[in-house]
């Protein structure tokens, strides 16, 4: 009894702090996981539209020579009808050979409707210019160093077409399994698989991990929204970004 009283009086503070992560994070995480699994099992069947609407994919470009081609290739690999996709590359005054990457993509993917427009400096201005050039009912913004999952556009458009209350959607970051397998050491491979490096880049003390984090980064998409909503969002040089 003496030891119990001693522990409660002298270590009560630390015991409380040890319980905080369990109560605040671990238990809610488990409950949310169970809820998501339930929703996934009872997900309603989405009905495909009679005619797939036009979608405009905006890719802001700034010194993207090394990544732009792969980004466009991921768009070419989409299961969405290519005849209903418009891709606008909004060049934000790049100083490298980003245009050369665009030219190679034009030759490699002739079925894509590609446009390359020069804009004023600033990401918001680049997105504004691309919005005004867009013809799609839906507008997608993806960074030039991102890759789209093959079913991303079709899955998102299906959501919009089946629920009129949806105004905008954002995506998630998924690791590329083939690149994760190339990471040396089981511990680093585990961190890469769980996207540790991607989140660690947000903190200055982990900037050194940036190169390792980038190799396993697969951006599903930044944002997709109705064109009218996008026009309002960018009207004062603000950009939607990641919601």
mmCIF file of C-alpha atoms in Angstrom:
data_model
loop_
_atom_site.group_PDB
_atom_site.id
_atom_site.type_symbol
_atom_site.label_atom_id
_atom_site.label_comp_id
_atom_site.label_asym_id
_atom_site.label_seq_id
_atom_site.Cartn_x
_atom_site.Cartn_y
_atom_site.Cartn_z
ATOM 1 C CA UNK A 1 0.000 0.000 0.000
ATOM 2 C CA UNK A 2 2.875 2.322 0.798
ATOM 3 C CA UNK A 3 4.415 1.875 -2.644
ATOM 4 C CA UNK A 4 1.086 2.475 -4.362
ATOM 5 C CA UNK A 5 0.542 5.736 -2.458
ATOM 6 C CA UNK A 6 4.109 6.792 -3.234
ATOM 7 C CA UNK A 7 3.657 6.100 -6.940
ATOM 8 C CA UNK A 8 0.351 7.971 -7.092
ATOM 9 C CA UNK A 9 1.632 11.016 -5.206
ATOM 10 C CA UNK A 10 5.101 11.373 -6.726
ATOM 11 C CA UNK A 11 4.548 9.931 -10.172
ATOM 12 C CA UNK A 12 0.948 10.913 -10.756
ATOM 13 C CA UNK A 13 1.932 13.734 -13.070
ATOM 14 C CA UNK A 14 4.007 11.469 -15.337
ATOM 15 C CA UNK A 15 1.399 8.717 -15.290
ATOM 16 C CA UNK A 16 -1.178 11.243 -16.446
ATOM 17 C CA UNK A 17 1.040 12.367 -19.309
ATOM 18 C CA UNK A 18 1.650 8.742 -20.268
ATOM 19 C CA UNK A 19 -2.105 8.198 -20.526
ATOM 20 C CA UNK A 20 -2.734 11.344 -22.594
ATOM 21 C CA UNK A 21 -1.514 9.857 -25.938
ATOM 22 C CA UNK A 22 -3.565 6.716 -25.319
ATOM 23 C CA UNK A 23 -6.764 8.614 -24.569
ATOM 24 C CA UNK A 24 -6.313 11.459 -27.061
ATOM 25 C CA UNK A 25 -4.702 9.670 -30.016
ATOM 26 C CA UNK A 26 -4.522 5.867 -29.851
ATOM 27 C CA UNK A 27 -8.104 5.120 -28.796
ATOM 28 C CA UNK A 28 -9.658 7.635 -31.264
ATOM 29 C CA UNK A 29 -7.390 6.261 -34.013
ATOM 30 C CA UNK A 30 -8.605 2.711 -33.383
ATOM 31 C CA UNK A 31 -12.235 3.858 -33.334
ATOM 32 C CA UNK A 32 -11.765 5.851 -36.567
ATOM 33 C CA UNK A 33 -10.146 2.853 -38.246
ATOM 34 C CA UNK A 34 -13.075 0.631 -37.332
ATOM 35 C CA UNK A 35 -15.497 3.287 -38.592
ATOM 36 C CA UNK A 36 -13.637 3.618 -41.904
ATOM 37 C CA UNK A 37 -13.593 -0.150 -42.371
ATOM 38 C CA UNK A 38 -17.358 -0.232 -41.811
ATOM 39 C CA UNK A 39 -17.945 2.590 -44.286
ATOM 40 C CA UNK A 40 -15.733 0.888 -46.843
ATOM 41 C CA UNK A 41 -17.648 -2.396 -46.569
ATOM 42 C CA UNK A 42 -21.004 -0.617 -46.951
ATOM 43 C CA UNK A 43 -19.917 1.850 -49.621
ATOM 44 C CA UNK A 44 -22.735 2.573 -52.107
ATOM 45 C CA UNK A 45 -22.217 1.517 -55.703
ATOM 46 C CA UNK A 46 -21.466 4.574 -57.823
ATOM 47 C CA UNK A 47 -23.232 4.896 -61.161
ATOM 48 C CA UNK A 48 -21.157 5.950 -64.162
ATOM 49 C CA UNK A 49 -22.538 8.941 -66.102
ATOM 50 C CA UNK A 50 -23.917 8.429 -69.590
ATOM 51 C CA UNK A 51 -21.192 10.754 -70.876
ATOM 52 C CA UNK A 52 -17.992 11.466 -68.973
ATOM 53 C CA UNK A 53 -17.591 15.243 -68.415
ATOM 54 C CA UNK A 54 -14.548 17.224 -69.463
ATOM 55 C CA UNK A 55 -11.836 17.470 -66.824
ATOM 56 C CA UNK A 56 -9.060 20.071 -66.833
ATOM 57 C CA UNK A 57 -5.815 19.082 -65.127
ATOM 58 C CA UNK A 58 -3.632 22.047 -64.165
ATOM 59 C CA UNK A 59 0.069 21.454 -63.504
ATOM 60 C CA UNK A 60 1.960 24.527 -62.207
ATOM 61 C CA UNK A 61 5.496 24.356 -63.610
ATOM 62 C CA UNK A 62 8.577 25.975 -62.102
ATOM 63 C CA UNK A 63 11.986 24.481 -62.919
ATOM 64 C CA UNK A 64 10.350 21.070 -63.265
ATOM 65 C CA UNK A 65 12.615 19.626 -65.939
ATOM 66 C CA UNK A 66 13.437 16.525 -63.864
ATOM 67 C CA UNK A 67 9.894 15.635 -62.757
ATOM 68 C CA UNK A 68 7.441 17.011 -65.318
ATOM 69 C CA UNK A 69 7.662 14.137 -67.807
ATOM 70 C CA UNK A 70 6.858 11.530 -65.140
ATOM 71 C CA UNK A 71 3.939 13.647 -63.943
ATOM 72 C CA UNK A 72 2.482 13.798 -67.467
ATOM 73 C CA UNK A 73 3.081 10.074 -67.927
ATOM 74 C CA UNK A 74 0.997 9.374 -64.806
ATOM 75 C CA UNK A 75 -1.806 11.427 -66.395
ATOM 76 C CA UNK A 76 -1.479 9.388 -69.584
ATOM 77 C CA UNK A 77 -1.883 6.202 -67.512
ATOM 78 C CA UNK A 78 -5.265 7.339 -66.199
ATOM 79 C CA UNK A 79 -8.245 5.049 -66.781
ATOM 80 C CA UNK A 80 -10.350 8.150 -67.493
ATOM 81 C CA UNK A 81 -11.302 8.817 -71.118
ATOM 82 C CA UNK A 82 -8.399 10.774 -72.643
ATOM 83 C CA UNK A 83 -10.808 12.452 -75.084
ATOM 84 C CA UNK A 84 -12.365 14.171 -72.075
ATOM 85 C CA UNK A 85 -9.153 15.429 -70.469
ATOM 86 C CA UNK A 86 -7.436 18.781 -70.974
ATOM 87 C CA UNK A 87 -3.958 19.221 -69.468
ATOM 88 C CA UNK A 88 -2.642 22.752 -68.940
ATOM 89 C CA UNK A 89 0.985 23.228 -67.926
ATOM 90 C CA UNK A 90 1.195 26.694 -66.353
ATOM 91 C CA UNK A 91 4.831 27.736 -66.645
ATOM 92 C CA UNK A 92 5.744 30.050 -63.782
ATOM 93 C CA UNK A 93 8.823 31.657 -65.420
ATOM 94 C CA UNK A 94 11.036 28.565 -65.254
ATOM 95 C CA UNK A 95 14.753 29.007 -65.951
ATOM 96 C CA UNK A 96 15.499 25.371 -66.828
ATOM 97 C CA UNK A 97 14.387 23.208 -69.759
ATOM 98 C CA UNK A 98 10.878 22.487 -68.513
ATOM 99 C CA UNK A 99 9.591 23.218 -72.009
ATOM 100 C CA UNK A 100 11.838 20.435 -73.330
ATOM 101 C CA UNK A 101 10.158 17.977 -70.939
ATOM 102 C CA UNK A 102 6.792 19.160 -72.272
ATOM 103 C CA UNK A 103 7.980 18.704 -75.875
ATOM 104 C CA UNK A 104 9.113 15.137 -75.150
ATOM 105 C CA UNK A 105 5.750 14.397 -73.535
ATOM 106 C CA UNK A 106 3.936 15.692 -76.606
ATOM 107 C CA UNK A 107 5.779 13.182 -78.771
ATOM 108 C CA UNK A 108 5.496 10.334 -76.263
ATOM 109 C CA UNK A 109 1.788 10.777 -75.471
ATOM 110 C CA UNK A 110 0.069 11.956 -78.674
ATOM 111 C CA UNK A 111 -3.399 11.095 -77.343
ATOM 112 C CA UNK A 112 -3.208 13.730 -74.606
ATOM 113 C CA UNK A 113 -4.624 17.224 -75.100
ATOM 114 C CA UNK A 114 -1.615 19.176 -73.779
ATOM 115 C CA UNK A 115 -1.184 22.943 -73.539
ATOM 116 C CA UNK A 116 1.826 24.919 -72.305
ATOM 117 C CA UNK A 117 1.108 28.497 -71.194
ATOM 118 C CA UNK A 118 3.528 31.092 -69.836
ATOM 119 C CA UNK A 119 2.276 33.032 -66.810
ATOM 120 C CA UNK A 120 3.361 35.778 -64.452
ATOM 121 C CA UNK A 121 5.521 34.891 -61.482
ATOM 122 C CA UNK A 122 3.685 33.351 -58.535
ATOM 123 C CA UNK A 123 1.787 30.091 -58.141
ATOM 124 C CA UNK A 124 -1.556 31.833 -57.621
ATOM 125 C CA UNK A 125 -1.136 33.800 -60.865
ATOM 126 C CA UNK A 126 -0.170 30.621 -62.710
ATOM 127 C CA UNK A 127 -3.280 28.859 -61.477
ATOM 128 C CA UNK A 128 -5.442 31.876 -62.314
ATOM 129 C CA UNK A 129 -4.178 31.919 -65.880
ATOM 130 C CA UNK A 130 -4.780 28.188 -66.275
ATOM 131 C CA UNK A 131 -8.306 28.450 -64.848
ATOM 132 C CA UNK A 132 -9.206 31.051 -67.470
ATOM 133 C CA UNK A 133 -7.928 28.709 -70.192
ATOM 134 C CA UNK A 134 -9.753 25.657 -68.867
ATOM 135 C CA UNK A 135 -12.732 24.038 -70.571
ATOM 136 C CA UNK A 136 -13.474 21.248 -68.093
ATOM 137 C CA UNK A 137 -16.481 20.927 -65.816
ATOM 138 C CA UNK A 138 -14.029 19.866 -63.117
ATOM 139 C CA UNK A 139 -10.588 21.289 -62.401
ATOM 140 C CA UNK A 140 -7.727 19.304 -60.892
ATOM 141 C CA UNK A 141 -4.509 20.795 -59.574
ATOM 142 C CA UNK A 142 -1.470 18.552 -59.221
ATOM 143 C CA UNK A 143 2.107 19.668 -58.587
ATOM 144 C CA UNK A 144 4.681 18.912 -61.266
ATOM 145 C CA UNK A 145 6.587 16.606 -58.901
ATOM 146 C CA UNK A 146 3.478 14.545 -58.152
ATOM 147 C CA UNK A 147 2.095 11.381 -59.710
ATOM 148 C CA UNK A 148 -1.549 10.468 -60.124
ATOM 149 C CA UNK A 149 -2.762 7.021 -59.111
ATOM 150 C CA UNK A 150 -4.195 5.412 -62.298
ATOM 151 C CA UNK A 151 -7.848 5.494 -61.144
ATOM 152 C CA UNK A 152 -7.688 8.868 -59.373
ATOM 153 C CA UNK A 153 -9.583 11.019 -61.873
ATOM 154 C CA UNK A 154 -12.293 8.453 -62.592
ATOM 155 C CA UNK A 155 -12.895 7.813 -58.881
ATOM 156 C CA UNK A 156 -13.212 11.516 -58.113
ATOM 157 C CA UNK A 157 -15.493 12.318 -61.031
ATOM 158 C CA UNK A 158 -17.734 9.408 -60.044
ATOM 159 C CA UNK A 159 -18.065 10.944 -56.580
ATOM 160 C CA UNK A 160 -19.009 14.321 -58.006
ATOM 161 C CA UNK A 161 -21.489 12.888 -60.490
ATOM 162 C CA UNK A 162 -23.234 10.827 -57.802
ATOM 163 C CA UNK A 163 -23.444 13.509 -55.101
ATOM 164 C CA UNK A 164 -24.458 17.080 -55.971
ATOM 165 C CA UNK A 165 -23.550 18.296 -52.481
ATOM 166 C CA UNK A 166 -19.822 17.733 -53.078
ATOM 167 C CA UNK A 167 -18.080 20.972 -54.072
ATOM 168 C CA UNK A 168 -14.408 20.019 -53.739
ATOM 169 C CA UNK A 169 -12.235 17.046 -52.883
ATOM 170 C CA UNK A 170 -8.620 16.523 -51.935
ATOM 171 C CA UNK A 171 -6.423 13.456 -52.087
ATOM 172 C CA UNK A 172 -3.822 11.615 -50.083
ATOM 173 C CA UNK A 173 -0.121 10.794 -50.302
ATOM 174 C CA UNK A 174 0.572 7.159 -51.143
ATOM 175 C CA UNK A 175 4.006 5.468 -51.101
ATOM 176 C CA UNK A 176 5.242 3.817 -54.286
ATOM 177 C CA UNK A 177 5.735 0.186 -53.358
ATOM 178 C CA UNK A 178 8.426 -0.496 -55.935
ATOM 179 C CA UNK A 179 10.537 2.382 -54.596
ATOM 180 C CA UNK A 180 9.924 1.410 -50.972
ATOM 181 C CA UNK A 181 11.397 -2.029 -51.718
ATOM 182 C CA UNK A 182 14.610 -0.360 -52.878
ATOM 183 C CA UNK A 183 15.172 1.366 -49.525
ATOM 184 C CA UNK A 184 18.048 -0.348 -47.672
ATOM 185 C CA UNK A 185 17.465 -1.638 -44.159
ATOM 186 C CA UNK A 186 14.220 -2.976 -42.777
ATOM 187 C CA UNK A 187 13.882 -0.059 -40.324
ATOM 188 C CA UNK A 188 14.220 2.626 -43.018
ATOM 189 C CA UNK A 189 11.939 0.593 -45.278
ATOM 190 C CA UNK A 190 9.292 0.525 -42.538
ATOM 191 C CA UNK A 191 9.550 4.307 -42.093
ATOM 192 C CA UNK A 192 9.265 4.833 -45.850
ATOM 193 C CA UNK A 193 6.242 2.544 -46.078
ATOM 194 C CA UNK A 194 4.475 4.505 -43.348
ATOM 195 C CA UNK A 195 5.276 7.856 -45.005
ATOM 196 C CA UNK A 196 7.456 9.010 -42.092
ATOM 197 C CA UNK A 197 9.878 10.887 -44.314
ATOM 198 C CA UNK A 198 7.093 12.822 -46.047
ATOM 199 C CA UNK A 199 5.812 14.199 -42.747
ATOM 200 C CA UNK A 200 9.295 14.681 -41.300
ATOM 201 C CA UNK A 201 10.124 17.130 -44.079
ATOM 202 C CA UNK A 202 7.753 19.611 -42.453
ATOM 203 C CA UNK A 203 10.214 20.114 -39.600
ATOM 204 C CA UNK A 204 13.592 21.868 -40.037
ATOM 205 C CA UNK A 205 15.456 19.269 -37.984
ATOM 206 C CA UNK A 206 14.531 16.619 -40.560
ATOM 207 C CA UNK A 207 15.444 18.497 -43.751
ATOM 208 C CA UNK A 208 18.304 16.036 -44.256
ATOM 209 C CA UNK A 209 15.703 13.312 -44.822
ATOM 210 C CA UNK A 210 14.152 15.213 -47.726
ATOM 211 C CA UNK A 211 15.958 13.337 -50.476
ATOM 212 C CA UNK A 212 15.013 9.984 -48.970
ATOM 213 C CA UNK A 213 11.409 11.088 -48.510
ATOM 214 C CA UNK A 214 10.967 12.293 -52.074
ATOM 215 C CA UNK A 215 11.779 8.920 -53.632
ATOM 216 C CA UNK A 216 8.737 7.314 -52.035
ATOM 217 C CA UNK A 217 6.336 10.182 -52.546
ATOM 218 C CA UNK A 218 3.315 9.481 -54.757
ATOM 219 C CA UNK A 219 0.870 12.374 -54.688
ATOM 220 C CA UNK A 220 -2.577 11.168 -55.575
ATOM 221 C CA UNK A 221 -3.767 14.677 -56.387
ATOM 222 C CA UNK A 222 -3.878 18.068 -54.723
ATOM 223 C CA UNK A 223 -7.441 19.146 -55.258
ATOM 224 C CA UNK A 224 -10.371 18.732 -57.612
ATOM 225 C CA UNK A 225 -13.293 21.105 -57.633
ATOM 226 C CA UNK A 226 -16.076 22.517 -59.770
ATOM 227 C CA UNK A 227 -14.803 25.116 -62.218
ATOM 228 C CA UNK A 228 -17.075 27.836 -60.806
ATOM 229 C CA UNK A 229 -15.761 27.216 -57.303
ATOM 230 C CA UNK A 230 -12.170 27.315 -58.563
ATOM 231 C CA UNK A 231 -12.762 30.635 -60.323
ATOM 232 C CA UNK A 232 -14.048 32.182 -57.107
ATOM 233 C CA UNK A 233 -11.170 30.714 -55.097
ATOM 234 C CA UNK A 234 -8.532 32.162 -57.406
ATOM 235 C CA UNK A 235 -10.258 35.489 -58.121
ATOM 236 C CA UNK A 236 -8.120 37.402 -55.613
ATOM 237 C CA UNK A 237 -4.867 35.550 -56.226
ATOM 238 C CA UNK A 238 -5.522 32.981 -53.535
ATOM 239 C CA UNK A 239 -5.104 29.366 -54.514
ATOM 240 C CA UNK A 240 -6.953 26.372 -53.145
ATOM 241 C CA UNK A 241 -3.870 24.257 -52.521
ATOM 242 C CA UNK A 242 -4.409 21.180 -50.410
ATOM 243 C CA UNK A 243 -7.586 21.303 -48.340
#
